[in-house]
PDB file of C-alpha atoms in Angstrom:
ATOM      1  CA  MET F   1      49.951 -54.058 -27.219  1.00  0.00           C
ATOM      2  CA  THR F   2      52.469 -55.842 -29.386  1.00  0.00           C
ATOM      3  CA  ARG F   3      52.879 -55.524 -33.127  1.00  0.00           C
ATOM      4  CA  SER F   4      51.631 -59.097 -33.500  1.00  0.00           C
ATOM      5  CA  GLU F   5      48.423 -58.254 -31.633  1.00  0.00           C
ATOM      6  CA  PHE F   6      47.824 -55.278 -33.944  1.00  0.00           C
ATOM      7  CA  ASP F   7      48.371 -57.522 -36.961  1.00  0.00           C
ATOM      8  CA  ASP F   8      45.949 -60.105 -35.548  1.00  0.00           C
ATOM      9  CA  ILE F   9      43.294 -57.437 -35.033  1.00  0.00           C
ATOM     10  CA  ARG F  10      43.781 -56.091 -38.554  1.00  0.00           C
ATOM     11  CA  ALA F  11      43.390 -59.589 -39.985  1.00  0.00           C
ATOM     12  CA  PHE F  12      40.268 -60.163 -37.876  1.00  0.00           C
ATOM     13  CA  LEU F  13      38.720 -56.874 -39.036  1.00  0.00           C
ATOM     14  CA  ALA F  14      39.506 -57.641 -42.679  1.00  0.00           C
ATOM     15  CA  ASP F  15      37.917 -61.109 -42.476  1.00  0.00           C
ATOM     16  CA  GLU F  16      34.570 -61.122 -44.303  1.00  0.00           C
ATOM     17  CA  ALA F  17      33.180 -63.707 -41.870  1.00  0.00           C
ATOM     18  CA  THR F  18      33.517 -61.356 -38.881  1.00  0.00           C
ATOM     19  CA  HIS F  19      30.129 -60.438 -37.407  1.00  0.00           C
ATOM     20  CA  ALA F  20      29.122 -56.976 -36.169  1.00  0.00           C
ATOM     21  CA  GLY F  21      28.772 -58.229 -32.575  1.00  0.00           C
ATOM     22  CA  ASP F  22      32.350 -59.497 -32.682  1.00  0.00           C
ATOM     23  CA  LEU F  23      33.546 -56.133 -33.948  1.00  0.00           C
ATOM     24  CA  LEU F  24      31.733 -54.396 -31.116  1.00  0.00           C
ATOM     25  CA  ARG F  25      33.444 -56.643 -28.533  1.00  0.00           C
ATOM     26  CA  VAL F  26      36.842 -55.934 -30.101  1.00  0.00           C
ATOM     27  CA  ALA F  27      36.135 -52.186 -30.102  1.00  0.00           C
ATOM     28  CA  ARG F  28      35.172 -52.264 -26.410  1.00  0.00           C
ATOM     29  CA  THR F  29      38.297 -54.228 -25.531  1.00  0.00           C
ATOM     30  CA  LEU F  30      40.494 -51.784 -27.450  1.00  0.00           C
ATOM     31  CA  ILE F  31      38.859 -48.782 -25.752  1.00  0.00           C
ATOM     32  CA  ASP F  32      39.447 -50.398 -22.342  1.00  0.00           C
ATOM     33  CA  ASP F  33      43.084 -51.080 -23.263  1.00  0.00           C
ATOM     34  CA  LEU F  34      43.543 -47.500 -24.450  1.00  0.00           C
ATOM     35  CA  GLU F  35      42.042 -46.071 -21.271  1.00  0.00           C
ATOM     36  CA  HIS F  36      44.292 -48.272 -19.137  1.00  0.00           C
ATOM     37  CA  ALA F  37      47.368 -47.231 -21.135  1.00  0.00           C
ATOM     38  CA  ARG F  38      46.524 -43.519 -20.814  1.00  0.00           C
ATOM     39  CA  THR F  39      46.004 -43.861 -17.060  1.00  0.00           C
ATOM     40  CA  ARG F  40      49.316 -45.690 -16.684  1.00  0.00           C
ATOM     41  CA  GLU F  41      51.062 -43.019 -18.763  1.00  0.00           C
ATOM     42  CA  ALA F  42      49.640 -40.261 -16.532  1.00  0.00           C
ATOM     43  CA  VAL F  43      50.856 -42.067 -13.403  1.00  0.00           C
ATOM     44  CA  LEU F  44      54.315 -42.596 -14.897  1.00  0.00           C
ATOM     45  CA  ARG F  45      54.528 -38.940 -15.938  1.00  0.00           C
ATOM     46  CA  THR F  46      53.638 -37.897 -12.393  1.00  0.00           C
ATOM     47  CA  HIS F  47      56.331 -40.148 -10.912  1.00  0.00           C
ATOM     48  CA  TYR F  48      58.859 -38.831 -13.428  1.00  0.00           C
ATOM     49  CA  LEU F  49      57.992 -35.213 -12.657  1.00  0.00           C
ATOM     50  CA  ARG F  50      58.311 -35.792  -8.902  1.00  0.00           C
ATOM     51  CA  LEU F  51      61.682 -37.500  -9.352  1.00  0.00           C
ATOM     52  CA  LEU F  52      62.928 -34.771 -11.700  1.00  0.00           C
ATOM     53  CA  THR F  53      61.826 -32.077  -9.247  1.00  0.00           C
ATOM     54  CA  ALA F  54      63.613 -33.852  -6.388  1.00  0.00           C
ATOM     55  CA  ALA F  55      66.780 -34.220  -8.481  1.00  0.00           C
ATOM     56  CA  ARG F  56      66.758 -30.528  -9.430  1.00  0.00           C
ATOM     57  CA  ALA F  57      66.160 -29.518  -5.797  1.00  0.00           C
ATOM     58  CA  THR F  58      69.059 -31.753  -4.730  1.00  0.00           C
ATOM     59  CA  VAL F  59      71.442 -30.085  -7.184  1.00  0.00           C
ATOM     60  CA  ALA F  60      70.195 -26.621  -6.183  1.00  0.00           C
ATOM     61  CA  ALA F  61      70.646 -27.467  -2.485  1.00  0.00           C
ATOM     62  CA  GLU F  62      74.196 -28.612  -3.167  1.00  0.00           C
ATOM     63  CA  MET F  63      74.934 -25.399  -5.090  1.00  0.00           C
ATOM     64  CA  ALA F  64      73.551 -23.375  -2.154  1.00  0.00           C
ATOM     65  CA  ASP F  65      75.758 -25.359   0.273  1.00  0.00           C
ATOM     66  CA  LEU F  66      72.777 -26.539   2.331  1.00  0.00           C
ATOM     67  CA  PRO F  67      73.668 -29.040   5.070  1.00  0.00           C
ATOM     68  CA  ASP F  68      71.787 -32.071   3.593  1.00  0.00           C
ATOM     69  CA  PRO F  69      71.428 -31.576  -0.158  1.00  0.00           C
ATOM     70  CA  LEU F  70      70.302 -35.179  -0.718  1.00  0.00           C
ATOM     71  CA  ALA F  71      67.249 -34.740   1.531  1.00  0.00           C
ATOM     72  CA  PHE F  72      64.894 -34.022  -1.400  1.00  0.00           C
ATOM     73  CA  LEU F  73      65.980 -37.034  -3.410  1.00  0.00           C
ATOM     74  CA  ARG F  74      66.151 -39.288  -0.341  1.00  0.00           C
ATOM     75  CA  GLN F  75      62.562 -38.318   0.577  1.00  0.00           C
ATOM     76  CA  GLU F  76      61.224 -39.054  -2.910  1.00  0.00           C
ATOM     77  CA  LEU F  77      62.989 -42.411  -3.121  1.00  0.00           C
ATOM     78  CA  SER F  78      61.836 -43.307   0.384  1.00  0.00           C
ATOM     79  CA  GLU F  79      58.189 -42.629  -0.513  1.00  0.00           C
ATOM     80  CA  ARG F  80      58.521 -45.077  -3.422  1.00  0.00           C
ATOM     81  CA  GLY F  81      60.374 -47.714  -1.388  1.00  0.00           C
ATOM     82  CA  GLN F  82      63.443 -47.313  -3.618  1.00  0.00           C
ATOM     83  CA  LEU F  83      66.179 -46.540  -1.067  1.00  0.00           C
ATOM     84  CA  PRO F  84      68.998 -49.112  -0.953  1.00  0.00           C
ATOM     85  CA  GLU F  85      68.706 -51.257   2.161  1.00  0.00           C
ATOM     86  CA  ASP F  86      72.173 -52.792   2.551  1.00  0.00           C
ATOM     87  CA  GLY F  87      75.672 -52.888   1.067  1.00  0.00           C
ATOM     88  CA  GLU F  88      74.771 -55.603  -1.421  1.00  0.00           C
ATOM     89  CA  ALA F  89      71.883 -53.531  -2.771  1.00  0.00           C
ATOM     90  CA  VAL F  90      74.187 -50.520  -3.075  1.00  0.00           C
ATOM     91  CA  GLN F  91      76.703 -52.478  -5.182  1.00  0.00           C
ATOM     92  CA  ARG F  92      73.933 -53.964  -7.365  1.00  0.00           C
ATOM     93  CA  ILE F  93      72.408 -50.519  -7.943  1.00  0.00           C
ATOM     94  CA  LEU F  94      75.789 -49.042  -8.895  1.00  0.00           C
ATOM     95  CA  SER F  95      76.415 -51.953 -11.264  1.00  0.00           C
ATOM     96  CA  ASP F  96      72.952 -51.528 -12.790  1.00  0.00           C
ATOM     97  CA  ALA F  97      73.594 -47.803 -13.249  1.00  0.00           C
ATOM     98  CA  ARG F  98      76.880 -48.445 -15.076  1.00  0.00           C
ATOM     99  CA  THR F  99      75.202 -51.037 -17.303  1.00  0.00           C
ATOM    100  CA  ALA F 100      72.278 -48.705 -18.042  1.00  0.00           C
ATOM    101  CA  ALA F 101      74.681 -45.891 -18.944  1.00  0.00           C
ATOM    102  CA  ALA F 102      76.527 -48.191 -21.359  1.00  0.00           C
ATOM    103  CA  LEU F 103      73.266 -49.359 -22.950  1.00  0.00           C
ATOM    104  CA  LEU F 104      72.029 -45.785 -23.348  1.00  0.00           C
ATOM    105  CA  ALA F 105      75.308 -44.823 -24.997  1.00  0.00           C
ATOM    106  CA  CYS F 106      74.773 -47.633 -27.521  1.00  0.00           C
ATOM    107  CA  LEU F 107      71.199 -46.537 -28.178  1.00  0.00           C
ATOM    108  CA  GLU F 108      72.229 -42.936 -28.704  1.00  0.00           C
ATOM    109  CA  ALA F 109      74.945 -43.911 -31.183  1.00  0.00           C
ATOM    110  CA  THR F 110      74.225 -43.203 -34.829  1.00  0.00           C
ATOM    111  CA  PRO F 111      71.700 -45.778 -36.006  1.00  0.00           C
ATOM    112  CA  LYS F 112      72.463 -47.966 -38.992  1.00  0.00           C
ATOM    113  CA  PRO F 113      70.451 -47.043 -42.081  1.00  0.00           C
ATOM    114  CA  ARG F 114      67.417 -49.264 -42.566  1.00  0.00           C
ATOM    115  CA  PRO F 115      67.177 -51.339 -45.717  1.00  0.00           C
ATOM    116  CA  ARG F 116      64.896 -49.812 -48.330  1.00  0.00           C
ATOM    117  CA  GLU F 117      63.348 -52.993 -49.693  1.00  0.00           C
ATOM    118  CA  MET F 118      59.801 -53.944 -48.759  1.00  0.00           C
ATOM    119  CA  ARG F 119      59.386 -56.058 -45.653  1.00  0.00           C
ATOM    120  CA  LEU F 120      56.956 -58.944 -45.656  1.00  0.00           C
ATOM    121  CA  ARG F 121      54.329 -58.721 -42.943  1.00  0.00           C
ATOM    122  CA  ARG F 122      52.945 -61.866 -41.460  1.00  0.00           C
ATOM    123  CA  CYS F 123      50.526 -62.614 -38.665  1.00  0.00           C
ATOM    124  CA  VAL F 124      52.749 -64.951 -36.701  1.00  0.00           C
ATOM    125  CA  GLY F 125      52.883 -65.921 -33.068  1.00  0.00           C
ATOM    126  CA  THR F 126      50.457 -66.096 -30.251  1.00  0.00           C
ATOM    127  CA  GLY F 127      48.534 -63.069 -29.206  1.00  0.00           C
ATOM    128  CA  ARG F 128      45.186 -62.037 -27.936  1.00  0.00           C
ATOM    129  CA  ARG F 129      42.407 -64.450 -28.867  1.00  0.00           C
ATOM    130  CA  LEU F 130      39.710 -62.672 -30.835  1.00  0.00           C
ATOM    131  CA  PRO F 131      36.060 -63.732 -30.642  1.00  0.00           C
ATOM    132  CA  ARG F 132      34.675 -65.689 -33.571  1.00  0.00           C
TER     133      ARG F 132
END
Protein backbone atom coordinates (compact mmCIF):
# COMPACT_ATOMS: atom_id res chain seq x y z
CA MET A 1 0.00 0.00 0.00
CA THR A 2 1.36 3.38 -0.98
CA ARG A 3 1.83 6.38 1.27
CA SER A 4 -0.95 8.15 -0.61
CA GLU A 5 -3.37 5.30 0.12
CA PHE A 6 -2.52 5.49 3.84
CA ASP A 7 -3.12 9.24 3.77
CA ASP A 8 -6.46 8.73 2.00
CA ILE A 9 -7.54 6.21 4.63
CA ARG A 10 -6.51 8.52 7.46
CA ALA A 11 -8.52 11.36 5.92
CA PHE A 12 -11.52 9.06 5.47
CA LEU A 13 -11.35 7.89 9.10
CA ALA A 14 -11.05 11.46 10.36
CA ASP A 15 -14.09 12.62 8.35
CA GLU A 16 -17.06 13.17 10.67
CA ALA A 17 -19.48 12.12 7.92
CA THR A 18 -18.05 8.58 7.75
CA HIS A 19 -20.59 5.96 8.83
CA ALA A 20 -19.83 2.91 10.99
CA GLY A 21 -20.70 0.53 8.13
CA ASP A 22 -18.14 2.26 5.92
CA LEU A 23 -15.51 1.92 8.63
CA LEU A 24 -16.26 -1.78 8.92
CA ARG A 25 -15.79 -2.26 5.15
CA VAL A 26 -12.47 -0.39 5.28
CA ALA A 27 -11.33 -2.49 8.25
CA ARG A 28 -12.18 -5.73 6.41
CA THR A 29 -10.34 -4.56 3.30
CA LEU A 30 -7.27 -3.63 5.35
CA ILE A 31 -7.28 -7.00 7.14
CA ASP A 32 -7.49 -8.78 3.77
CA ASP A 33 -4.61 -6.67 2.44
CA LEU A 34 -2.53 -7.39 5.54
CA GLU A 35 -3.15 -11.13 5.28
CA HIS A 36 -2.18 -11.11 1.61
CA ALA A 37 1.00 -9.15 2.35
CA ARG A 38 2.01 -11.54 5.16
CA THR A 39 1.42 -14.57 2.93
CA ARG A 40 3.49 -13.01 0.14
CA GLU A 41 6.27 -12.19 2.61
CA ALA A 42 6.33 -15.81 3.84
CA VAL A 43 6.58 -17.09 0.26
CA LEU A 44 9.37 -14.63 -0.56
CA ARG A 45 11.27 -15.59 2.59
CA THR A 46 11.01 -19.25 1.62
CA HIS A 47 12.34 -18.55 -1.88
CA TYR A 48 15.17 -16.47 -0.43
CA LEU A 49 16.12 -19.18 2.06
CA ARG A 50 16.16 -21.85 -0.66
CA LEU A 51 18.33 -19.67 -2.91
CA LEU A 52 20.69 -18.80 -0.05
CA THR A 53 21.01 -22.47 0.88
CA ALA A 54 21.78 -23.39 -2.74
CA ALA A 55 24.38 -20.61 -2.98
CA ARG A 56 26.09 -21.73 0.24
CA ALA A 57 26.07 -25.36 -0.92
CA THR A 58 27.59 -24.28 -4.25
CA VAL A 59 30.45 -22.46 -2.52
CA ALA A 60 30.99 -25.39 -0.14
CA ALA A 61 31.03 -27.84 -3.07
CA GLU A 62 33.61 -25.70 -4.84
CA MET A 63 35.76 -25.57 -1.69
CA ALA A 64 35.52 -29.38 -1.41
CA ASP A 65 36.55 -29.72 -5.09
CA LEU A 66 33.39 -31.63 -6.01
CA PRO A 67 33.02 -32.34 -9.74
CA ASP A 68 29.92 -30.12 -10.35
CA PRO A 69 29.80 -27.42 -7.68
CA LEU A 70 27.11 -25.45 -9.52
CA ALA A 71 24.64 -28.36 -9.36
CA PHE A 72 22.87 -27.00 -6.24
CA LEU A 73 22.39 -23.53 -7.65
CA ARG A 74 21.51 -24.83 -11.13
CA GLN A 75 18.81 -27.08 -9.61
CA GLU A 76 17.25 -24.24 -7.60
CA LEU A 77 17.22 -21.87 -10.56
CA SER A 78 15.82 -24.58 -12.81
CA GLU A 79 12.91 -25.23 -10.42
CA ARG A 80 12.02 -21.52 -10.62
CA GLY A 81 12.44 -21.31 -14.40
CA GLN A 82 15.31 -18.84 -13.98
CA LEU A 83 18.11 -20.54 -15.94
CA PRO A 84 19.39 -18.53 -18.92
CA GLU A 85 18.15 -20.05 -22.17
CA ASP A 86 20.49 -18.61 -24.81
CA GLY A 87 23.51 -16.37 -25.34
CA GLU A 88 21.41 -13.22 -25.51
CA ALA A 89 19.83 -13.99 -22.14
CA VAL A 90 23.28 -14.63 -20.67
CA GLN A 91 24.55 -11.21 -21.80
CA ARG A 92 21.39 -9.45 -20.55
CA ILE A 93 21.66 -11.17 -17.16
CA LEU A 94 25.33 -10.19 -16.82
CA SER A 95 24.49 -6.61 -17.78
CA ASP A 96 21.62 -6.56 -15.27
CA ALA A 97 23.94 -7.90 -12.57
CA ARG A 98 26.51 -5.16 -13.21
CA THR A 99 23.79 -2.50 -13.15
CA ALA A 100 22.30 -3.91 -9.93
CA ALA A 101 25.74 -3.94 -8.29
CA ALA A 102 26.26 -0.28 -9.24
CA LEU A 103 22.82 0.69 -7.92
CA LEU A 104 23.41 -1.15 -4.65
CA ALA A 105 26.74 0.62 -4.24
CA CYS A 106 24.92 3.95 -4.59
CA LEU A 107 22.27 2.92 -2.07
CA GLU A 108 24.88 1.81 0.44
CA ALA A 109 26.79 5.08 0.16
CA THR A 110 26.45 7.49 3.06
CA PRO A 111 23.00 9.05 2.84
CA LYS A 112 22.61 12.80 2.72
CA PRO A 113 21.24 14.28 5.94
CA ARG A 114 17.51 14.95 5.77
CA PRO A 115 16.29 18.51 6.20
CA ARG A 116 14.97 19.21 9.68
CA GLU A 117 12.10 21.50 8.77
CA MET A 118 8.53 20.23 8.88
CA ARG A 119 7.20 18.67 5.71
CA LEU A 120 3.69 19.45 4.55
CA ARG A 121 1.51 16.40 4.13
CA ARG A 122 -1.18 16.40 1.53
CA CYS A 123 -3.64 13.83 0.28
CA VAL A 124 -2.76 14.05 -3.39
CA GLY A 125 -3.06 11.62 -6.25
CA THR A 126 -5.26 8.74 -7.10
CA GLY A 127 -5.52 5.81 -4.80
CA ARG A 128 -7.97 3.31 -3.53
CA ARG A 129 -11.57 4.51 -3.67
CA LEU A 130 -13.13 4.45 -0.22
CA PRO A 131 -16.84 3.80 0.28
CA ARG A 132 -19.02 6.79 1.10
